[in-house]
CSV table of N, CA and C and ligand atoms in Angstrom, one decimal:
chain,number,residue,atom,x,y,z
A,39,UNK,N,0.8,321.2,22.5
A,39,UNK,CA,-0.6,321.1,22.1
A,39,UNK,C,-1.3,322.3,22.7
A,40,UNK,N,-2.5,322.6,22.2
A,40,UNK,CA,-3.3,323.7,22.6
A,40,UNK,C,-4.5,323.1,23.4
A,41,UNK,N,-4.9,323.9,24.4
A,41,UNK,CA,-6.1,323.5,25.1
A,41,UNK,C,-6.8,324.7,25.6
A,42,UNK,N,-8.1,324.7,25.3
A,42,UNK,CA,-8.9,325.9,25.8
A,42,UNK,C,-9.6,325.5,27.1
A,43,UNK,N,-9.3,326.2,28.1
A,43,UNK,CA,-9.9,326.0,29.4
A,43,UNK,C,-10.6,327.2,29.9
A,44,UNK,N,-11.8,327.2,30.2
A,44,UNK,CA,-12.6,328.3,30.7
A,44,UNK,C,-12.4,329.5,29.9
A,45,UNK,N,-12.5,329.3,28.6
A,45,UNK,CA,-12.4,330.4,27.6
A,45,UNK,C,-11.1,330.9,27.3
A,46,UNK,N,-10.0,330.3,27.9
A,46,UNK,CA,-8.7,330.8,27.6
A,46,UNK,C,-7.8,329.7,26.9
A,47,UNK,N,-7.1,330.1,25.9
A,47,UNK,CA,-6.3,329.2,25.2
A,47,UNK,C,-4.9,329.0,25.9
A,48,UNK,N,-4.5,327.8,26.0
A,48,UNK,CA,-3.2,327.5,26.6
A,48,UNK,C,-2.3,326.7,25.6
A,49,UNK,N,-1.0,327.0,25.6
A,49,UNK,CA,-0.1,326.2,24.9
A,49,UNK,C,0.6,325.3,25.9
A,50,UNK,N,0.6,324.0,25.7
A,50,UNK,CA,1.1,323.0,26.7
A,50,UNK,C,2.2,322.2,26.1
A,51,UNK,N,3.2,321.9,26.9
A,51,UNK,CA,4.3,321.1,26.5
A,51,UNK,C,4.2,319.8,27.4
A,52,UNK,N,3.3,318.9,27.1
A,52,UNK,CA,3.1,317.8,27.9
A,52,UNK,C,2.9,316.5,27.0
A,53,UNK,N,3.0,315.4,27.6
A,53,UNK,CA,2.8,314.1,26.9
A,53,UNK,C,1.3,314.0,26.7
A,54,UNK,N,0.9,313.5,25.5
A,54,UNK,CA,-0.6,313.4,25.2
A,54,UNK,C,-1.2,312.4,26.2
A,55,UNK,N,-0.4,311.5,26.8
A,55,UNK,CA,-1.0,310.5,27.7
A,55,UNK,C,-1.3,311.1,29.0
A,56,UNK,N,-0.8,312.2,29.3
A,56,UNK,CA,-1.1,312.8,30.7
A,56,UNK,C,-2.6,313.0,30.9
A,57,UNK,N,-3.1,312.5,32.0
A,57,UNK,CA,-4.5,312.7,32.3
A,57,UNK,C,-4.8,314.2,32.3
A,58,UNK,N,-6.0,314.6,31.8
A,58,UNK,CA,-6.5,316.0,31.8
A,58,UNK,C,-6.4,316.6,33.2
A,59,UNK,N,-6.7,315.8,34.2
A,59,UNK,CA,-6.7,316.3,35.6
A,59,UNK,C,-5.3,316.8,36.0
A,60,UNK,N,-4.3,316.1,35.6
A,60,UNK,CA,-2.9,316.5,36.0
A,60,UNK,C,-2.6,317.8,35.2
A,61,UNK,N,-3.0,317.9,34.0
A,61,UNK,CA,-2.8,319.1,33.2
A,61,UNK,C,-3.4,320.3,33.9
A,62,UNK,N,-4.7,320.1,34.3
A,62,UNK,CA,-5.4,321.2,34.9
A,62,UNK,C,-4.8,321.6,36.2
A,63,UNK,N,-4.5,320.7,37.1
A,63,UNK,CA,-4.1,321.0,38.4
A,63,UNK,C,-2.6,321.3,38.5
A,64,UNK,N,-1.7,320.6,37.8
A,64,UNK,CA,-0.3,320.7,37.9
A,64,UNK,C,0.3,321.7,36.9
A,65,UNK,N,-0.3,321.7,35.7
A,65,UNK,CA,0.3,322.6,34.7
A,65,UNK,C,-0.4,324.0,34.6
A,66,UNK,N,-1.7,324.0,34.9
A,66,UNK,CA,-2.4,325.2,34.8
A,66,UNK,C,-2.9,325.8,36.1
A,67,UNK,N,-2.6,325.1,37.2
A,67,UNK,CA,-2.9,325.6,38.5
A,67,UNK,C,-4.4,325.8,38.7
A,68,UNK,N,-5.2,325.0,38.0
A,68,UNK,CA,-6.7,325.0,38.2
A,68,UNK,C,-7.1,323.9,39.1
A,69,UNK,N,-7.4,324.2,40.3
A,69,UNK,CA,-7.5,323.2,41.4
A,69,UNK,C,-8.9,322.9,41.8
A,70,UNK,N,-9.9,323.4,41.1
A,70,UNK,CA,-11.3,323.1,41.5
A,70,UNK,C,-11.5,321.6,41.3
A,71,UNK,N,-11.2,321.0,40.2
A,71,UNK,CA,-11.3,319.6,40.0
A,71,UNK,C,-10.4,318.8,40.9
A,72,UNK,N,-10.9,317.8,41.6
A,72,UNK,CA,-10.2,317.2,42.7
A,72,UNK,C,-9.8,315.7,42.3
A,73,UNK,N,-8.7,315.3,42.9
A,73,UNK,CA,-8.3,313.9,42.7
A,73,UNK,C,-8.9,313.1,43.8
A,74,UNK,N,-9.7,312.1,43.4
A,74,UNK,CA,-10.3,311.2,44.4
A,74,UNK,C,-9.8,309.8,44.3
A,75,UNK,N,-10.3,309.1,43.3
A,75,UNK,CA,-10.0,307.7,43.1
A,75,UNK,C,-8.9,307.5,42.0
A,76,UNK,N,-9.0,308.4,41.0
A,76,UNK,CA,-8.0,308.2,39.9
A,76,UNK,C,-8.4,307.2,38.8
A,77,UNK,N,-9.6,306.5,39.0
A,77,UNK,CA,-10.0,305.4,38.1
A,77,UNK,C,-11.4,305.6,37.6
A,78,UNK,N,-11.9,306.9,37.5
A,78,UNK,CA,-13.2,307.2,36.9
A,78,UNK,C,-14.4,306.7,37.7
A,79,UNK,N,-14.2,306.5,39.0
A,79,UNK,CA,-15.3,306.0,39.8
A,79,UNK,C,-16.0,307.0,40.6
A,80,UNK,N,-15.3,308.0,41.2
A,80,UNK,CA,-15.9,308.8,42.2
A,80,UNK,C,-16.5,310.1,41.7
A,81,UNK,N,-16.0,310.7,40.6
A,81,UNK,CA,-16.5,311.9,40.1
A,81,UNK,C,-16.0,313.2,40.6
A,82,UNK,N,-15.0,313.1,41.6
A,82,UNK,CA,-14.5,314.3,42.2
A,82,UNK,C,-13.7,315.2,41.1
A,83,UNK,N,-13.3,314.6,40.1
A,83,UNK,CA,-12.5,315.3,39.0
A,83,UNK,C,-13.4,315.8,37.9
A,84,UNK,N,-14.7,315.8,38.0
A,84,UNK,CA,-15.6,316.0,36.9
A,84,UNK,C,-15.4,317.4,36.3
A,85,UNK,N,-15.2,317.5,35.0
A,85,UNK,CA,-15.2,318.8,34.3
A,85,UNK,C,-16.1,318.6,33.1
A,86,UNK,N,-16.4,319.7,32.4
A,86,UNK,CA,-17.1,319.6,31.1
A,86,UNK,C,-16.2,319.7,29.9
A,87,UNK,N,-16.5,319.0,28.9
A,87,UNK,CA,-15.9,319.2,27.6
A,87,UNK,C,-17.1,319.5,26.6
A,88,UNK,N,-17.1,320.7,26.1
A,88,UNK,CA,-18.3,321.2,25.3
A,88,UNK,C,-19.6,320.8,26.0
A,89,UNK,N,-19.6,321.1,27.3
A,89,UNK,CA,-20.8,320.9,28.1
A,89,UNK,C,-21.1,319.5,28.6
A,90,UNK,N,-20.3,318.6,28.2
A,90,UNK,CA,-20.6,317.2,28.6
A,90,UNK,C,-19.7,316.8,29.8
A,91,UNK,N,-20.2,316.2,30.8
A,91,UNK,CA,-19.4,315.9,32.0
A,91,UNK,C,-18.5,314.8,31.7
A,92,UNK,N,-17.2,314.9,32.0
A,92,UNK,CA,-16.2,313.9,31.9
A,92,UNK,C,-15.4,313.8,33.1
A,93,UNK,N,-14.7,312.6,33.3
A,93,UNK,CA,-13.9,312.4,34.5
A,93,UNK,C,-12.4,312.6,34.1
A,94,UNK,N,-11.9,313.7,34.5
A,94,UNK,CA,-10.6,314.2,34.0
A,94,UNK,C,-9.5,313.4,34.4
A,95,UNK,N,-9.7,312.6,35.5
A,95,UNK,CA,-8.5,311.7,36.0
A,95,UNK,C,-8.2,310.6,35.0
A,96,UNK,N,-9.2,310.3,34.1
A,96,UNK,CA,-9.0,309.1,33.3
A,96,UNK,C,-9.0,309.4,31.8
A,97,UNK,N,-9.0,310.7,31.5
A,97,UNK,CA,-9.0,311.1,30.1
A,97,UNK,C,-7.6,311.7,29.7
A,98,UNK,N,-6.9,311.0,28.8
A,98,UNK,CA,-5.6,311.6,28.3
A,98,UNK,C,-5.8,312.9,27.6
A,99,UNK,N,-5.0,313.9,28.0
A,99,UNK,CA,-5.2,315.2,27.4
A,99,UNK,C,-5.2,315.2,25.9
A,100,UNK,N,-4.4,314.3,25.3
A,100,UNK,CA,-4.3,314.2,23.9
A,100,UNK,C,-5.6,313.8,23.2
A,101,UNK,N,-6.6,313.3,24.0
A,101,UNK,CA,-7.9,312.9,23.5
A,101,UNK,C,-8.9,313.9,23.6
A,102,UNK,N,-8.6,315.0,24.3
A,102,UNK,CA,-9.6,316.1,24.5
A,102,UNK,C,-9.9,316.8,23.2
A,103,UNK,N,-11.1,316.8,22.8
A,103,UNK,CA,-11.6,317.5,21.6
A,103,UNK,C,-12.7,318.4,22.0
A,104,UNK,N,-12.4,319.7,22.1
A,104,UNK,CA,-13.4,320.6,22.6
A,104,UNK,C,-12.9,321.5,23.7
A,105,UNK,N,-13.8,322.3,24.2
A,105,UNK,CA,-13.5,323.3,25.2
A,105,UNK,C,-13.7,322.7,26.6
A,106,UNK,N,-12.7,322.9,27.4
A,106,UNK,CA,-12.8,322.4,28.8
A,106,UNK,C,-13.4,323.5,29.7
A,107,UNK,N,-14.4,323.1,30.5
A,107,UNK,CA,-14.9,324.0,31.5
A,107,UNK,C,-14.7,323.3,32.9
A,108,UNK,N,-14.1,324.1,33.8
A,108,UNK,CA,-14.0,323.6,35.2
A,108,UNK,C,-14.9,324.4,36.0
A,109,UNK,N,-15.0,324.1,37.3
A,109,UNK,CA,-15.9,324.9,38.2
A,109,UNK,C,-15.5,326.3,38.2
A,110,UNK,N,-14.2,326.6,38.0
A,110,UNK,CA,-13.8,328.0,38.0
A,110,UNK,C,-14.4,328.8,36.9
A,111,UNK,N,-14.8,328.1,35.8
A,111,UNK,CA,-15.4,328.8,34.7
A,111,UNK,C,-16.8,328.5,34.4
A,112,UNK,N,-17.5,327.9,35.4
A,112,UNK,CA,-18.9,327.5,35.2
A,112,UNK,C,-19.8,328.7,35.1
A,113,UNK,N,-19.7,329.6,36.0
A,113,UNK,CA,-20.6,330.8,36.0
A,113,UNK,C,-20.1,331.8,35.0
A,114,UNK,N,-20.9,332.8,34.7
A,114,UNK,CA,-20.5,333.9,33.9
A,114,UNK,C,-19.4,334.7,34.6
A,115,UNK,N,-18.5,335.4,33.9
A,115,UNK,CA,-17.4,336.1,34.6
A,115,UNK,C,-17.9,337.0,35.8
A,116,UNK,N,-17.4,336.7,37.0
A,116,UNK,CA,-17.7,337.5,38.1
A,116,UNK,C,-19.1,337.1,38.8
A,117,UNK,N,-19.7,336.0,38.3
A,117,UNK,CA,-21.0,335.7,38.8
A,117,UNK,C,-21.0,334.1,39.1
A,118,UNK,N,-21.8,333.8,40.1
A,118,UNK,CA,-21.9,332.3,40.3
A,118,UNK,C,-23.0,331.8,39.4
A,119,UNK,N,-22.7,330.5,39.0
A,119,UNK,CA,-23.7,329.8,38.2
A,119,UNK,C,-24.9,329.5,39.1
A,120,UNK,N,-26.1,329.3,38.5
A,120,UNK,CA,-27.3,329.1,39.3
A,120,UNK,C,-27.2,327.8,40.2
A,121,UNK,N,-26.5,326.8,39.8
A,121,UNK,CA,-26.3,325.6,40.6
A,121,UNK,C,-25.4,326.0,41.8
A,122,UNK,N,-24.4,326.8,41.6
A,122,UNK,CA,-23.6,327.2,42.8
A,122,UNK,C,-24.4,328.0,43.8
A,123,UNK,N,-25.3,328.9,43.3
A,123,UNK,CA,-26.2,329.7,44.1
A,123,UNK,C,-27.1,328.8,44.9
A,124,UNK,N,-27.7,327.8,44.3
A,124,UNK,CA,-28.5,326.8,45.0
A,124,UNK,C,-27.8,326.0,46.0
A,125,UNK,N,-26.5,325.7,45.7
A,125,UNK,CA,-25.7,324.9,46.6
A,125,UNK,C,-25.5,325.7,47.9
A,126,UNK,N,-25.2,327.0,47.7
A,126,UNK,CA,-25.0,327.8,48.9
A,126,UNK,C,-26.3,328.0,49.7
A,127,UNK,N,-27.4,328.2,49.0
A,127,UNK,CA,-28.7,328.4,49.6
A,127,UNK,C,-29.0,327.1,50.5
A,128,UNK,N,-28.7,326.0,50.0
A,128,UNK,CA,-29.0,324.7,50.7
A,128,UNK,C,-27.9,324.2,51.5
A,129,UNK,N,-26.8,324.9,51.6
A,129,UNK,CA,-25.6,324.5,52.4
A,129,UNK,C,-25.3,323.0,52.2
A,130,UNK,N,-25.1,322.7,50.9
A,130,UNK,CA,-24.9,321.3,50.6
A,130,UNK,C,-23.6,320.7,51.1
A,131,UNK,N,-22.5,321.5,51.0
A,131,UNK,CA,-21.2,320.9,51.3
A,131,UNK,C,-21.0,320.5,52.8
A,132,UNK,N,-20.3,319.4,53.0
A,132,UNK,CA,-19.8,319.1,54.4
A,132,UNK,C,-18.3,319.3,54.3
A,133,UNK,N,-17.6,318.2,54.1
A,133,UNK,CA,-16.1,318.4,53.9
A,133,UNK,C,-15.8,319.2,52.7
A,134,UNK,N,-16.6,319.0,51.6
A,134,UNK,CA,-16.5,319.8,50.4
A,134,UNK,C,-15.7,319.1,49.3
A,135,UNK,N,-15.0,318.0,49.6
A,135,UNK,CA,-14.0,317.5,48.7
A,135,UNK,C,-14.7,317.1,47.4
A,136,UNK,N,-15.8,316.5,47.5
A,136,UNK,CA,-16.5,316.0,46.3
A,136,UNK,C,-17.3,317.0,45.5
A,137,UNK,N,-17.4,318.2,46.1
A,137,UNK,CA,-18.5,319.1,45.7
A,137,UNK,C,-18.3,319.8,44.4
A,138,UNK,N,-17.1,320.1,44.0
A,138,UNK,CA,-17.0,320.7,42.6
A,138,UNK,C,-17.4,319.7,41.6
A,139,UNK,N,-17.1,318.4,41.8
A,139,UNK,CA,-17.6,317.4,40.9
A,139,UNK,C,-19.1,317.3,40.9
A,140,UNK,N,-19.7,317.4,42.1
A,140,UNK,CA,-21.1,317.3,42.2
A,140,UNK,C,-21.8,318.5,41.4
A,141,UNK,N,-21.2,319.6,41.6
A,141,UNK,CA,-21.8,320.8,41.0
A,141,UNK,C,-21.7,320.7,39.4
A,142,UNK,N,-20.5,320.3,39.0
A,142,UNK,CA,-20.4,320.1,37.5
A,142,UNK,C,-21.3,319.1,36.9
A,143,UNK,N,-21.6,318.0,37.7
A,143,UNK,CA,-22.5,317.0,37.2
A,143,UNK,C,-23.9,317.6,37.2
A,144,UNK,N,-24.3,318.3,38.3
A,144,UNK,CA,-25.6,318.9,38.4
A,144,UNK,C,-25.9,319.9,37.3
A,145,UNK,N,-24.9,320.7,37.0
A,145,UNK,CA,-25.0,321.7,35.9
A,145,UNK,C,-25.2,321.0,34.6
A,146,UNK,N,-24.5,320.0,34.3
A,146,UNK,CA,-24.7,319.2,33.1
A,146,UNK,C,-26.1,318.6,33.0
A,147,UNK,N,-26.5,318.1,34.2
A,147,UNK,CA,-27.9,317.5,34.2
A,147,UNK,C,-28.9,318.5,33.8
A,148,UNK,N,-28.8,319.7,34.5
A,148,UNK,CA,-29.9,320.7,34.2
A,148,UNK,C,-29.8,321.3,32.8
A,149,UNK,N,-28.6,321.3,32.3
A,149,UNK,CA,-28.5,321.8,30.9
A,149,UNK,C,-29.2,320.9,29.9
A,150,UNK,N,-29.1,319.6,30.2
A,150,UNK,CA,-29.8,318.6,29.4
A,150,UNK,C,-31.2,318.4,29.7
A,151,UNK,N,-31.6,318.6,31.0
A,151,UNK,CA,-32.9,318.4,31.5
A,151,UNK,C,-33.3,319.4,32.6
A,152,UNK,N,-33.8,320.5,32.2
A,152,UNK,CA,-34.0,321.6,33.1
A,152,UNK,C,-35.0,321.3,34.2
A,153,UNK,N,-35.8,320.3,34.0
A,153,UNK,CA,-36.8,320.0,35.1
A,153,UNK,C,-36.7,318.5,35.4
A,154,UNK,N,-35.7,318.1,36.0
A,154,UNK,CA,-35.5,316.7,36.3
A,154,UNK,C,-36.4,316.2,37.4
A,155,UNK,N,-36.9,315.0,37.3
A,155,UNK,CA,-37.6,314.3,38.4
A,155,UNK,C,-36.7,313.9,39.5
A,156,UNK,N,-37.2,313.5,40.6
A,156,UNK,CA,-36.4,313.0,41.7
A,156,UNK,C,-35.5,311.8,41.2
A,157,UNK,N,-36.2,310.9,40.4
A,157,UNK,CA,-35.5,309.8,39.9
A,157,UNK,C,-34.4,310.2,38.9
A,158,UNK,N,-34.6,311.2,38.1
A,158,UNK,CA,-33.6,311.7,37.2
A,158,UNK,C,-32.4,312.3,38.0
A,159,UNK,N,-32.7,313.0,39.1
A,159,UNK,CA,-31.6,313.6,39.9
A,159,UNK,C,-30.8,312.5,40.6
A,160,UNK,N,-31.5,311.5,41.2
A,160,UNK,CA,-30.8,310.4,41.9
A,160,UNK,C,-30.0,309.6,40.9
A,161,UNK,N,-30.5,309.4,39.7
A,161,UNK,CA,-29.8,308.6,38.7
A,161,UNK,C,-28.5,309.4,38.3
A,162,UNK,N,-28.6,310.7,38.0
A,162,UNK,CA,-27.5,311.4,37.6
A,162,UNK,C,-26.4,311.6,38.7
A,163,UNK,N,-26.9,311.9,39.9
A,163,UNK,CA,-26.0,312.4,41.0
A,163,UNK,C,-25.4,311.2,41.8
A,164,UNK,N,-26.1,310.0,41.7
A,164,UNK,CA,-25.5,308.9,42.5
A,164,UNK,C,-24.3,308.4,41.9
A,165,UNK,N,-24.0,308.8,40.7
A,165,UNK,CA,-22.7,308.3,40.1
A,165,UNK,C,-21.5,309.1,40.7
A,166,UNK,N,-21.8,310.2,41.4
A,166,UNK,CA,-20.7,310.9,42.0
A,166,UNK,C,-20.7,310.6,43.5
A,167,UNK,N,-19.6,310.1,44.0
A,167,UNK,CA,-19.6,309.6,45.4
A,167,UNK,C,-19.4,310.8,46.4
A,168,UNK,N,-20.2,310.7,47.5
A,168,UNK,CA,-20.0,311.7,48.6
A,168,UNK,C,-19.9,310.9,49.9
A,169,UNK,N,-18.8,310.8,50.4
A,169,UNK,CA,-18.6,310.1,51.7
A,169,UNK,C,-19.3,310.8,52.8
A,170,UNK,N,-19.6,312.0,52.7
A,170,UNK,CA,-20.3,312.7,53.8
A,170,UNK,C,-21.8,312.5,53.7
A,171,UNK,N,-22.3,311.9,52.6
A,171,UNK,CA,-23.7,311.7,52.5
A,171,UNK,C,-24.6,312.9,52.3
A,172,UNK,N,-24.2,313.8,51.5
A,172,UNK,CA,-24.9,315.0,51.2
A,172,UNK,C,-26.0,314.8,50.2
A,173,UNK,N,-26.3,313.6,49.8
A,173,UNK,CA,-27.3,313.4,48.7
A,173,UNK,C,-28.6,314.0,48.9
A,174,UNK,N,-29.2,314.0,50.1
A,174,UNK,CA,-30.5,314.7,50.3
A,174,UNK,C,-30.5,316.2,50.0
A,175,UNK,N,-29.4,316.8,50.4
A,175,UNK,CA,-29.3,318.3,50.1
A,175,UNK,C,-28.9,318.5,48.7
A,176,UNK,N,-28.2,317.6,48.1
A,176,UNK,CA,-27.9,317.7,46.7
A,176,UNK,C,-29.2,317.7,45.9
A,177,UNK,N,-30.1,316.8,46.2
A,177,UNK,CA,-31.3,316.7,45.5
A,177,UNK,C,-32.1,318.0,45.7
A,178,UNK,N,-32.2,318.5,46.9
A,178,UNK,CA,-33.0,319.8,47.1
A,178,UNK,C,-32.3,320.9,46.4
A,179,UNK,N,-31.0,321.0,46.3
A,179,UNK,CA,-30.3,322.0,45.6
A,179,UNK,C,-30.5,321.9,44.1
A,180,UNK,N,-30.5,320.8,43.6
A,180,UNK,CA,-30.8,320.6,42.1
A,180,UNK,C,-32.2,321.1,41.8
A,181,UNK,N,-33.1,320.7,42.7
A,181,UNK,CA,-34.5,321.2,42.5
A,181,UNK,C,-34.6,322.7,42.6
A,182,UNK,N,-33.9,323.3,43.5
A,182,UNK,CA,-33.9,324.8,43.7
A,182,UNK,C,-33.3,325.4,42.4
A,183,UNK,N,-32.2,324.8,41.9
A,183,UNK,CA,-31.6,325.4,40.7
A,183,UNK,C,-32.5,325.3,39.6
A,184,UNK,N,-33.3,324.2,39.5
A,184,UNK,CA,-34.2,324.0,38.4
A,184,UNK,C,-35.3,325.1,38.5
A,185,UNK,N,-35.7,325.4,39.7
A,185,UNK,CA,-36.7,326.5,39.9
A,185,UNK,C,-36.2,327.8,39.5
A,186,UNK,N,-34.9,328.1,39.8
A,186,UNK,CA,-34.2,329.3,39.4
A,186,UNK,C,-34.1,329.4,37.9
A,187,UNK,N,-33.8,328.3,37.3
A,187,UNK,CA,-33.7,328.3,35.8
A,187,UNK,C,-35.1,328.6,35.2
A,188,UNK,N,-36.1,328.1,35.8
A,188,UNK,CA,-37.5,328.3,35.2
A,188,UNK,C,-38.0,329.7,35.6
A,189,UNK,N,-37.3,330.4,36.4
A,189,UNK,CA,-37.8,331.8,36.7
A,189,UNK,C,-38.8,331.8,37.9
A,190,UNK,N,-39.0,330.6,38.5
A,190,UNK,CA,-40.0,330.6,39.6
A,190,UNK,C,-39.3,331.1,40.9
A,191,UNK,N,-40.1,331.4,41.8
A,191,UNK,CA,-39.6,331.9,43.1
A,191,UNK,C,-38.8,330.8,43.8
A,192,UNK,N,-37.7,331.3,44.5
A,192,UNK,CA,-36.9,330.3,45.2
A,192,UNK,C,-37.6,330.0,46.5
B,801,FES,S1,-10.7,311.1,40.7
B,801,FES,FE1,-11.7,311.0,38.7
B,801,FES,S2,-13.4,309.8,39.0
B,801,FES,FE2,-12.4,309.8,41.0
B,802,FES,S1,-19.1,316.7,51.1
B,802,FES,FE1,-17.5,315.4,51.9
B,802,FES,S2,-17.3,313.9,50.4
B,802,FES,FE2,-19.0,315.0,49.7
């Protein structure tokens, strides 16, 4: 089967039941998406398909319809995405394990809603688990990214 990931087409010889996360990590060596729970609960494996966040651990690759984007392809070539810049500015990560999923979820939130309220942010981001409890910094970073998107001063 064919799969487009981060703008590049791949020919794959895998079973269609293989979860997308396995294809990304084990077949394509794209390791930004992480394995956490494996049952679509934690969000560590979040990637985008045509801009929509999905949990790659629980999506059979044969059901993928659209272009896959992982954190490696989130920004423009050679540049960080605005959410990644805000994450660095606010030093969000602690252990870091959940963070690629957090960033992918935040990027999808801002694409759909460039000026989210605190409630919008909490609603979207609380579905991604962070055992280190970085949620206050996640919220501040999402707001900073929103300001960057609107062209306001950081
Ligand atoms: S590893 Fe996919 S949601 Fe937890
Ligand atoms: S930063 Fe450690 S689990 Fe989120």
